[in-house]
Coordinates of N, CA and C in Angstrom, one line a residue:
M1 N 2.1 -6.7 12.4 CA 0.7 -6.7 12.2 C 0.4 -7.3 10.8
F2 N 1.2 -7.1 9.8 CA 0.9 -7.6 8.4 C 1.8 -8.6 7.9
E3 N 2.7 -9.1 8.8 CA 3.8 -10.1 8.3 C 3.2 -11.3 7.6
D4 N 2.0 -11.8 8.0 CA 1.5 -13.0 7.4 C 0.8 -12.7 6.1
I5 N 0.6 -11.4 5.7 CA -0.1 -11.0 4.5 C 1.0 -10.9 3.4
F6 N 2.1 -10.3 3.7 CA 3.1 -10.0 2.7 C 3.7 -11.3 2.1
P7 N 4.1 -11.3 0.8 CA 4.7 -12.5 0.2 C 6.0 -12.9 0.9
K8 N 6.3 -14.1 0.9 CA 7.5 -14.6 1.5 C 8.7 -14.1 0.8
E9 N 9.8 -13.7 1.5 CA 11.0 -13.3 0.9 C 11.7 -14.5 0.3
S10 N 12.3 -14.3 -0.9 CA 13.0 -15.4 -1.4 C 14.4 -15.4 -0.8
N11 N 15.0 -16.6 -0.7 CA 16.3 -16.8 -0.1 C 17.4 -16.8 -1.2
K12 N 17.0 -16.5 -2.4 CA 18.0 -16.7 -3.5 C 19.1 -15.6 -3.3
K13 N 20.3 -16.1 -3.6 CA 21.5 -15.2 -3.6 C 21.9 -15.1 -5.1
G14 N 21.7 -14.0 -5.6 CA 22.0 -13.8 -7.0 C 22.2 -12.4 -7.4
R15 N 22.0 -12.1 -8.6 CA 22.2 -10.8 -9.1 C 21.1 -9.9 -8.7
G16 N 21.3 -8.6 -8.9 CA 20.3 -7.6 -8.6 C 20.4 -7.1 -7.1
M17 N 19.6 -6.1 -6.9 CA 19.5 -5.5 -5.6 C 18.5 -6.2 -4.8
P18 N 18.7 -6.3 -3.5 CA 17.6 -6.9 -2.7 C 16.4 -6.0 -2.7
H19 N 15.2 -6.5 -2.5 CA 14.0 -5.7 -2.6 C 13.9 -4.8 -1.4
A20 N 13.1 -3.8 -1.5 CA 12.9 -2.8 -0.4 C 12.1 -3.5 0.7
P21 N 12.4 -3.1 1.9 CA 11.6 -3.6 3.0 C 10.1 -3.2 2.8
F22 N 9.2 -4.2 3.2 CA 7.8 -4.0 2.9 C 7.3 -2.8 3.7
R23 N 7.8 -2.5 4.9 CA 7.4 -1.4 5.7 C 7.6 -0.1 5.0
H24 N 8.7 0.0 4.3 CA 9.0 1.2 3.5 C 8.1 1.3 2.3
V25 N 7.8 0.2 1.7 CA 6.8 0.2 0.5 C 5.5 0.7 1.0
V26 N 5.0 0.1 2.1 CA 3.7 0.6 2.7 C 3.7 2.0 3.0
N27 N 4.8 2.5 3.6 CA 4.9 4.0 3.9 C 4.7 4.8 2.7
T28 N 5.4 4.4 1.6 CA 5.3 5.2 0.4 C 4.0 5.1 -0.2
L29 N 3.4 3.9 -0.3 CA 2.0 3.8 -0.9 C 1.0 4.6 -0.1
L30 N 1.1 4.5 1.2 CA 0.1 5.3 2.0 C 0.3 6.8 1.8
Y31 N 1.6 7.3 1.6 CA 1.8 8.7 1.4 C 1.2 9.1 0.0
V32 N 1.3 8.3 -1.0 CA 0.7 8.6 -2.3 C -0.8 8.6 -2.2
L33 N -1.4 7.6 -1.5 CA -2.8 7.5 -1.5 C -3.4 8.6 -0.6
I34 N -2.8 9.0 0.5 CA -3.3 10.0 1.4 C -3.1 11.4 0.8
T35 N -2.0 11.7 0.3 CA -1.7 13.0 -0.2 C -2.2 13.2 -1.6
G36 N -2.3 12.2 -2.4 CA -2.6 12.3 -3.8 C -1.5 12.8 -4.7
C37 N -0.3 12.7 -4.2 CA 0.8 13.2 -4.9 C 1.1 12.4 -6.2
R38 N 1.9 12.9 -7.1 CA 2.3 12.1 -8.2 C 3.4 11.2 -7.8
W39 N 3.6 10.2 -8.6 CA 4.7 9.2 -8.3 C 6.1 9.9 -8.3
C40 N 6.3 10.9 -9.2 CA 7.6 11.5 -9.2 C 7.8 12.4 -8.0
D41 N 6.8 12.7 -7.2 CA 6.9 13.5 -6.0 C 7.1 12.8 -4.7
V42 N 7.3 11.5 -4.8 CA 7.4 10.6 -3.6 C 8.7 11.1 -2.9
P43 N 8.6 11.3 -1.5 CA 9.7 11.7 -0.8 C 10.9 10.7 -0.8
K44 N 12.0 11.2 -0.6 CA 13.2 10.3 -0.5 C 13.7 10.3 1.0
G45 N 14.2 9.2 1.4 CA 14.7 9.1 2.8 C 14.7 7.7 3.2
E46 N 15.1 7.5 4.5 CA 15.3 6.1 4.9 C 14.1 5.4 5.3
I47 N 12.9 6.1 5.4 CA 11.7 5.4 5.7 C 10.8 5.2 4.5
W48 N 11.3 5.6 3.3 CA 10.6 5.5 2.1 C 11.3 4.6 1.1
T49 N 10.6 4.2 0.1 CA 11.2 3.4 -1.0 C 11.1 4.2 -2.2
S50 N 11.8 3.8 -3.3 CA 11.8 4.6 -4.5 C 10.4 4.5 -5.2
K51 N 10.1 5.4 -6.0 CA 8.8 5.4 -6.7 C 8.7 4.2 -7.6
S52 N 9.7 3.7 -8.2 CA 9.6 2.6 -9.1 C 9.4 1.3 -8.3
A53 N 10.1 1.2 -7.1 CA 9.8 0.0 -6.3 C 8.4 0.0 -5.7
A54 N 8.0 1.1 -5.2 CA 6.6 1.2 -4.7 C 5.6 0.9 -5.7
H55 N 5.7 1.4 -6.9 CA 4.8 1.2 -8.0 C 4.8 -0.3 -8.4
R56 N 6.0 -0.9 -8.5 CA 6.1 -2.3 -8.9 C 5.4 -3.2 -7.8
W57 N 5.6 -2.9 -6.5 CA 5.0 -3.7 -5.5 C 3.5 -3.5 -5.5
L58 N 3.0 -2.2 -5.8 CA 1.6 -2.0 -5.8 C 0.9 -2.8 -6.9
M59 N 1.6 -2.8 -8.1 CA 1.0 -3.6 -9.2 C 1.0 -5.1 -8.9
R60 N 2.1 -5.6 -8.3 CA 2.2 -7.0 -7.9 C 1.1 -7.4 -6.8
W61 N 1.0 -6.5 -5.8 CA 0.1 -6.8 -4.7 C -1.4 -6.7 -5.2
E62 N -1.6 -5.8 -6.1 CA -3.0 -5.7 -6.7 C -3.4 -6.9 -7.4
T63 N -2.4 -7.5 -8.2 CA -2.7 -8.7 -9.0 C -2.8 -9.9 -8.1
D64 N -2.0 -10.1 -7.1 CA -2.1 -11.3 -6.3 C -3.0 -11.3 -5.1
G65 N -3.7 -10.2 -4.9 CA -4.7 -10.1 -3.8 C -4.1 -9.6 -2.5
T66 N -2.8 -9.3 -2.4 CA -2.2 -8.8 -1.2 C -2.8 -7.4 -0.8
L67 N -3.0 -6.6 -1.7 CA -3.5 -5.2 -1.5 C -4.9 -5.3 -0.8
E68 N -5.7 -6.2 -1.3 CA -7.1 -6.4 -0.8 C -7.0 -6.9 0.6
S69 N -6.1 -7.8 0.9 CA -5.9 -8.3 2.3 C -5.4 -7.3 3.2
L70 N -4.5 -6.4 2.8 CA -4.0 -5.3 3.6 C -5.2 -4.3 3.9
Q71 N -6.0 -4.0 2.9 CA -7.1 -3.1 3.2 C -8.1 -3.8 4.1
A72 N -8.4 -5.0 4.0 CA -9.4 -5.7 4.8 C -8.9 -5.7 6.3
R73 N -7.6 -6.0 6.4 CA -7.0 -6.1 7.8 C -7.0 -4.7 8.4
T74 N -6.6 -3.7 7.7 CA -6.6 -2.3 8.2 C -8.0 -1.9 8.6
L75 N -9.0 -2.1 7.8 CA -10.4 -1.7 8.1 C -10.9 -2.5 9.3
G76 N -10.5 -3.8 9.4 CA -10.9 -4.6 10.5 C -10.4 -4.1 11.8
I77 N -9.1 -3.7 11.8 CA -8.5 -3.1 13.0 C -9.1 -1.8 13.4
A78 N -9.3 -1.0 12.4 CA -9.9 0.4 12.7 C -11.3 0.2 13.2
Q79 N -12.1 -0.7 12.7 CA -13.4 -0.9 13.1 C -13.4 -1.5 14.5
E80 N -12.5 -2.4 14.8 CA -12.4 -3.0 16.2 C -12.1 -1.9 17.2
K81 N -11.3 -0.9 16.8 CA -11.0 0.2 17.8 C -12.0 1.3 17.7
G82 N -13.0 1.2 16.9 CA -14.0 2.2 16.9 C -13.6 3.5 16.2
L83 N -12.7 3.4 15.2 CA -12.2 4.5 14.5 C -12.9 4.9 13.2
I84 N -13.9 4.0 12.9 CA -14.7 4.2 11.6 C -16.1 4.5 12.0
N85 N -16.7 5.5 11.4 CA -18.1 5.8 11.6 C -18.8 5.4 10.3
W86 N -19.4 4.2 10.2 CA -19.9 3.7 9.0 C -21.2 4.5 8.5
S87 N -21.8 5.3 9.4 CA -23.0 6.0 9.0 C -22.8 7.0 7.9
Y88 N -21.5 7.4 7.7 CA -21.2 8.4 6.7 C -20.8 7.8 5.3
D89 N -20.6 6.5 5.3 CA -20.1 5.8 4.1 C -18.8 6.4 3.5
A90 N -18.0 7.0 4.4 CA -16.8 7.7 4.0 C -15.8 6.7 3.4
V91 N -15.6 5.6 4.0 CA -14.7 4.6 3.5 C -15.1 4.1 2.1
F92 N -16.3 3.8 1.9 CA -16.8 3.4 0.6 C -16.6 4.4 -0.4
L93 N -16.9 5.7 -0.1 CA -16.7 6.8 -1.0 C -15.2 7.0 -1.3
Y94 N -14.4 6.9 -0.3 CA -13.0 7.1 -0.5 C -12.4 6.0 -1.4
T95 N -12.7 4.8 -1.2 CA -12.2 3.7 -2.1 C -12.6 3.9 -3.5
N96 N -13.8 4.4 -3.7 CA -14.3 4.6 -5.1 C -13.6 5.7 -5.8
I97 N -13.3 6.8 -5.0 CA -12.6 7.9 -5.6 C -11.1 7.5 -6.0
V98 N -10.5 6.8 -5.1 CA -9.1 6.3 -5.4 C -9.1 5.4 -6.6
T99 N -10.1 4.5 -6.7 CA -10.1 3.6 -7.8 C -10.4 4.3 -9.1
A100 N -11.3 5.3 -9.1 CA -11.6 6.1 -10.3 C -10.4 6.9 -10.7
N101 N -9.8 7.6 -9.8 CA -8.6 8.4 -10.1 C -7.5 7.5 -10.6
Y102 N -7.3 6.3 -10.1 CA -6.3 5.4 -10.6 C -6.4 5.0 -12.0
Y103 N -7.6 4.8 -12.5 CA -7.8 4.3 -13.9 C -7.9 5.4 -14.9
F104 N -8.1 6.7 -14.4 CA -8.2 7.8 -15.4 C -7.1 8.7 -15.4

């Protein structure tokens, strides 16, 4: 669903660990955004990525516009399926709360 939005994986073979799968990064980011938990409380397991990897990708995706594209695609799919009731302005309010909490 989001393969065309994520940055291309590099084919370099060198030092360091390979990056976490993007699906695991998105799982972790959604968990933090939905539950409001602290980064140090991110769950551990095979469907999650580490807090440092998730935070690093969040910062990178926010800078290069990937996060905005993910949000637009997700809202588009939800609207297409009739899952959003725009009369309550809930999505607008939620994004403002997340943004405000992120910077303070």
